C-alpha positions as a Python dict, from the first residue, in 0.01 Angstrom:
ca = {
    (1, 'X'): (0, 0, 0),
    (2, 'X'): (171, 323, -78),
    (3, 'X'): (165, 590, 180),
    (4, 'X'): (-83, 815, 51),
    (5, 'X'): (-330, 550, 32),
    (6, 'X'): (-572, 407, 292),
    (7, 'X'): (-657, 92, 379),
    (8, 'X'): (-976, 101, 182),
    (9, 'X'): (-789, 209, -122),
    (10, 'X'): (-940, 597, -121),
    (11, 'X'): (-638, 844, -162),
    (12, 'X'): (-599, 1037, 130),
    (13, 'X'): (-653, 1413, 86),
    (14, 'X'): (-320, 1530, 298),
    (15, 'X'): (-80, 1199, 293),
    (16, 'X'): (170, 1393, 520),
    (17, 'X'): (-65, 1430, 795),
    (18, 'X'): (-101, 1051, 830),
    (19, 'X'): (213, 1103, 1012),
    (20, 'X'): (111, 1304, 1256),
    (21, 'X'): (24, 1087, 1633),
    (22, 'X'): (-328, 1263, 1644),
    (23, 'X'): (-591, 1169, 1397),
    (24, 'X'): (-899, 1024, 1576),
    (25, 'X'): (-822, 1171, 1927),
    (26, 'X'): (-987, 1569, 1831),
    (27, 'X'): (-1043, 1813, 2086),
    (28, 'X'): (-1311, 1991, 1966),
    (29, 'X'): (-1296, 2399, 2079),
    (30, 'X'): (-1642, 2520, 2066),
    (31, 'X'): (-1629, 2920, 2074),
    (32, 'X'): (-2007, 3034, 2131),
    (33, 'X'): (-2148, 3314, 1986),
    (34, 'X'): (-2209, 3535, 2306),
    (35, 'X'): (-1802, 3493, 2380),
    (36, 'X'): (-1774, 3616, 2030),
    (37, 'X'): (-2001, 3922, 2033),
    (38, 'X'): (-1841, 3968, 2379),
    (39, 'X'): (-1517, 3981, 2237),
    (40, 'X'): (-1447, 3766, 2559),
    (41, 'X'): (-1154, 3540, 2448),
    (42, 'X'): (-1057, 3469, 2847),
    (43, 'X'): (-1265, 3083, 2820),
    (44, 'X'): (-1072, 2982, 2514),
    (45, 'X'): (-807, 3098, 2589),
    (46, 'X'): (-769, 2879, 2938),
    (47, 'X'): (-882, 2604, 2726),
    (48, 'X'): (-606, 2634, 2467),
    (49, 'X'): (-308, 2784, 2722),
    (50, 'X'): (-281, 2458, 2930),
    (51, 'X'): (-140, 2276, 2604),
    (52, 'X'): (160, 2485, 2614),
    (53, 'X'): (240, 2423, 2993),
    (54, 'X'): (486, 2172, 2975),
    (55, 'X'): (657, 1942, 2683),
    (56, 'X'): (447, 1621, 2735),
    (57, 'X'): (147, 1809, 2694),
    (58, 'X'): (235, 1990, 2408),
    (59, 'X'): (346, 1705, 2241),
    (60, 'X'): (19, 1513, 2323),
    (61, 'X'): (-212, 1788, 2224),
    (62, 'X'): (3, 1820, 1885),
    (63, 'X'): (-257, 1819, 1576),
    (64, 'X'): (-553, 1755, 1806),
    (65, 'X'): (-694, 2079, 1783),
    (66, 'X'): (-1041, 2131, 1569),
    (67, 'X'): (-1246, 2494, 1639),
    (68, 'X'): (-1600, 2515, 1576),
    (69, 'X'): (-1756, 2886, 1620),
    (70, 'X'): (-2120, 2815, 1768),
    (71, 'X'): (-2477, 2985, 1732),
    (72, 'X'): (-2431, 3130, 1360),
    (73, 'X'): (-2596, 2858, 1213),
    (74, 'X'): (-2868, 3080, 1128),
    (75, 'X'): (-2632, 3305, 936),
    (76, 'X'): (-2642, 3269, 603),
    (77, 'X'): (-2219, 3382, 551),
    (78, 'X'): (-1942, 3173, 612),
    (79, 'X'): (-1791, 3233, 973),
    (80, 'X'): (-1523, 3379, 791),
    (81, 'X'): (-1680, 3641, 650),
    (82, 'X'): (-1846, 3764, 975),
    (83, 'X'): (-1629, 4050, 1114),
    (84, 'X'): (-1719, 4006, 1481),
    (85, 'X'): (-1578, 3603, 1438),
    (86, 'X'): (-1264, 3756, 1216),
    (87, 'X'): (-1179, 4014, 1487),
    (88, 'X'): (-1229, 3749, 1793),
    (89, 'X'): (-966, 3493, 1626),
    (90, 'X'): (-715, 3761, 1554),
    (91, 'X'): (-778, 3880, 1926),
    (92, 'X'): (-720, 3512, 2053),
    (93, 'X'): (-512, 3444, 1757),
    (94, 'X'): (-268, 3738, 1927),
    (95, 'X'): (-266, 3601, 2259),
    (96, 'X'): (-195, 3209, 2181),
    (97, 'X'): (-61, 3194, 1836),
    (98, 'X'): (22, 2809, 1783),
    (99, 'X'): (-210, 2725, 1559),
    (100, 'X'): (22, 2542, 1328),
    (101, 'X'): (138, 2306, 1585),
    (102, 'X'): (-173, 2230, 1794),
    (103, 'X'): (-485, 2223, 1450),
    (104, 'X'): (-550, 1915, 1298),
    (105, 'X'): (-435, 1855, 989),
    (106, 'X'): (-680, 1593, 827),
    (107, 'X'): (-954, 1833, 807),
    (108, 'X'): (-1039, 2164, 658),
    (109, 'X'): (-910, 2350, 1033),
    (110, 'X'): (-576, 2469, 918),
    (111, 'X'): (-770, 2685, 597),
    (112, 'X'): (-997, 2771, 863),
    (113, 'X'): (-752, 2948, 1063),
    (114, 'X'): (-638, 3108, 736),
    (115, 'X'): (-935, 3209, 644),
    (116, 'X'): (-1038, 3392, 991),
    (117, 'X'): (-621, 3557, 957),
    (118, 'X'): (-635, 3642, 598),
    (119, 'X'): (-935, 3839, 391),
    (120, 'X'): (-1069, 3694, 110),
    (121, 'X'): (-1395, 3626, -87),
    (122, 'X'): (-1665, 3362, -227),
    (123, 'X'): (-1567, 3232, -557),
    (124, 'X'): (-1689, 2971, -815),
    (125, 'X'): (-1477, 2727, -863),
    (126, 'X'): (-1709, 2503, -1047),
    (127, 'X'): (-2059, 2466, -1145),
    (128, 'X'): (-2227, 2467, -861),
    (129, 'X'): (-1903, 2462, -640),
    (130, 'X'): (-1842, 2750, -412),
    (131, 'X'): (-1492, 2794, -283),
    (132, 'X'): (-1253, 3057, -96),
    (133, 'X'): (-1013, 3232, -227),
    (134, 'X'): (-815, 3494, -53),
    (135, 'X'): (-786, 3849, -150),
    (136, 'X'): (-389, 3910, -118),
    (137, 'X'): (-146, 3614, -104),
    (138, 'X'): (121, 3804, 58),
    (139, 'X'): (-118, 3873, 351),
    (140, 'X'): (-130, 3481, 337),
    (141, 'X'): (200, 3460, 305),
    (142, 'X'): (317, 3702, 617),
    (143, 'X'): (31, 3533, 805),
    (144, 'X'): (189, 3196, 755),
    (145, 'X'): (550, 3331, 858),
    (146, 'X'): (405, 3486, 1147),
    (147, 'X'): (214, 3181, 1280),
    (148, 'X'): (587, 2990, 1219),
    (149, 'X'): (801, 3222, 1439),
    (150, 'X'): (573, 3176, 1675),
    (151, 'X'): (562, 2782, 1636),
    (152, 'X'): (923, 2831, 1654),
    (153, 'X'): (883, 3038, 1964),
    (154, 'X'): (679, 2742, 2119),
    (155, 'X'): (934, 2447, 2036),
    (156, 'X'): (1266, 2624, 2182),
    (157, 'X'): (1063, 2725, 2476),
    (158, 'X'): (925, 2377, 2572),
    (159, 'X'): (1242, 2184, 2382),
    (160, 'X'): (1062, 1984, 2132),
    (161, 'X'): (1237, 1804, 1893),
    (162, 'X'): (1332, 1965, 1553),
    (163, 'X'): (1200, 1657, 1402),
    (164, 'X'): (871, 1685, 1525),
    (165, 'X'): (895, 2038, 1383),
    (166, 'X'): (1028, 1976, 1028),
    (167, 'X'): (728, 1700, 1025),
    (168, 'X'): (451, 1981, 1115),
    (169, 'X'): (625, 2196, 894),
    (170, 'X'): (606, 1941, 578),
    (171, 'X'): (180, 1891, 670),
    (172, 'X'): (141, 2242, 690),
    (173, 'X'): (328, 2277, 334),
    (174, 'X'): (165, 2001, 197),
    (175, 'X'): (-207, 2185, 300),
    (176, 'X'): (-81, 2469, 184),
    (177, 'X'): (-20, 2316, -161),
    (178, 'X'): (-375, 2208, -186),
    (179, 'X'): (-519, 2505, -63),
    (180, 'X'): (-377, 2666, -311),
    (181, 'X'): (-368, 2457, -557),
    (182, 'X'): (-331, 2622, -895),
    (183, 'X'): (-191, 2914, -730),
    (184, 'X'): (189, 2871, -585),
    (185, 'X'): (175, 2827, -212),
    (186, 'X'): (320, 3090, 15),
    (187, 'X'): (643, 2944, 106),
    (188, 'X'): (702, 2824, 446),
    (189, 'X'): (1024, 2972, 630),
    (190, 'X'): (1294, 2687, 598),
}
């Protein structure tokens, strides 16, 4: 079976983040709408800040991570177009910024993230097919760089390993490329 394949024989959509210790073990952040409108990041933030305490949990919380932004159902935009969600993730975003090494990396969290960081707009991408693209890649681009200096940050602080790293660093790139795909990706610092 070659790597990129699963057991049922259905490619996966991110090979590289078969790798990664956490795939069925998710814990789910649910950020509810009154936090939001509050602007009140303080109950997230507790959630997320005890996964950077120490090494061992950092390491076990690594790609775990999937946010879900409650009570917009009802809203007929994508939570990333709703300014009040946008401004709360850059708020929270600015005072715990390891996305890269804590989000899950099977799913559609890590364009998630990028979405709520980076503007951008509806598109067609198909008949029928609505997709996101964003507005300026270099936004995308300084977001990314950003979010890795502070990954960086994170693993010299605790003293993870460098290979753990250059593995996060390879999903990431490899979401990246199909996030983008069509467009080159913004590269990742190296």
């Amino acid at each position: 079976m070659s790597k990129s394949e699963h057991p049922n024989n259905r490619p996966l959509r991110y090979p590289k983040a078969r790798l990664s210790p956490a795939k069925d073990d998710r814990l789910l952040i649910e950020i509810a709408r009154a936090g939001v409108e509050a602007g009140d990041i303080a109950p997230v933030l507790q959630q997320l800040e005890f996964m950077t305490e120490t090494r061992e949990l950092a390491e076990r919380w690594e790609g775990r991570v999937a946010i879900v932004f409650a009570g917009w159902e009802d809203d007929p935009r994508e939570v990333v177009e709703i300014p009040a969600v946008r401004r709360y993730f850059a708020s929270l975003t600015e005072a715990w910024p390891y996305w890269l090494h804590f989000i899950e990396k099977v799913g559609d969290s890590l364009p998630l993230v990028l979405g709520l960081l980076c503007l951008g707009h509806r598109e067609a991408i198909a008949p029928g097919l609505i997709g996101w693209a964003f507005d300026d890649l270099e936004e995308v681009r300084k977001q990314l760089l950003l979010l890795f200096l502070r990954q960086n940050a994170l693993y010299e602080r605790l003293g993870l390993s460098e290979s753990m790293n250059q593995r996060i660093t390879e999903e990431v790139a490899q979401l990246l490329e199909s996030v983008f795909s069509g467009a080159p990706p913004p590269a990742a610092p190296g």
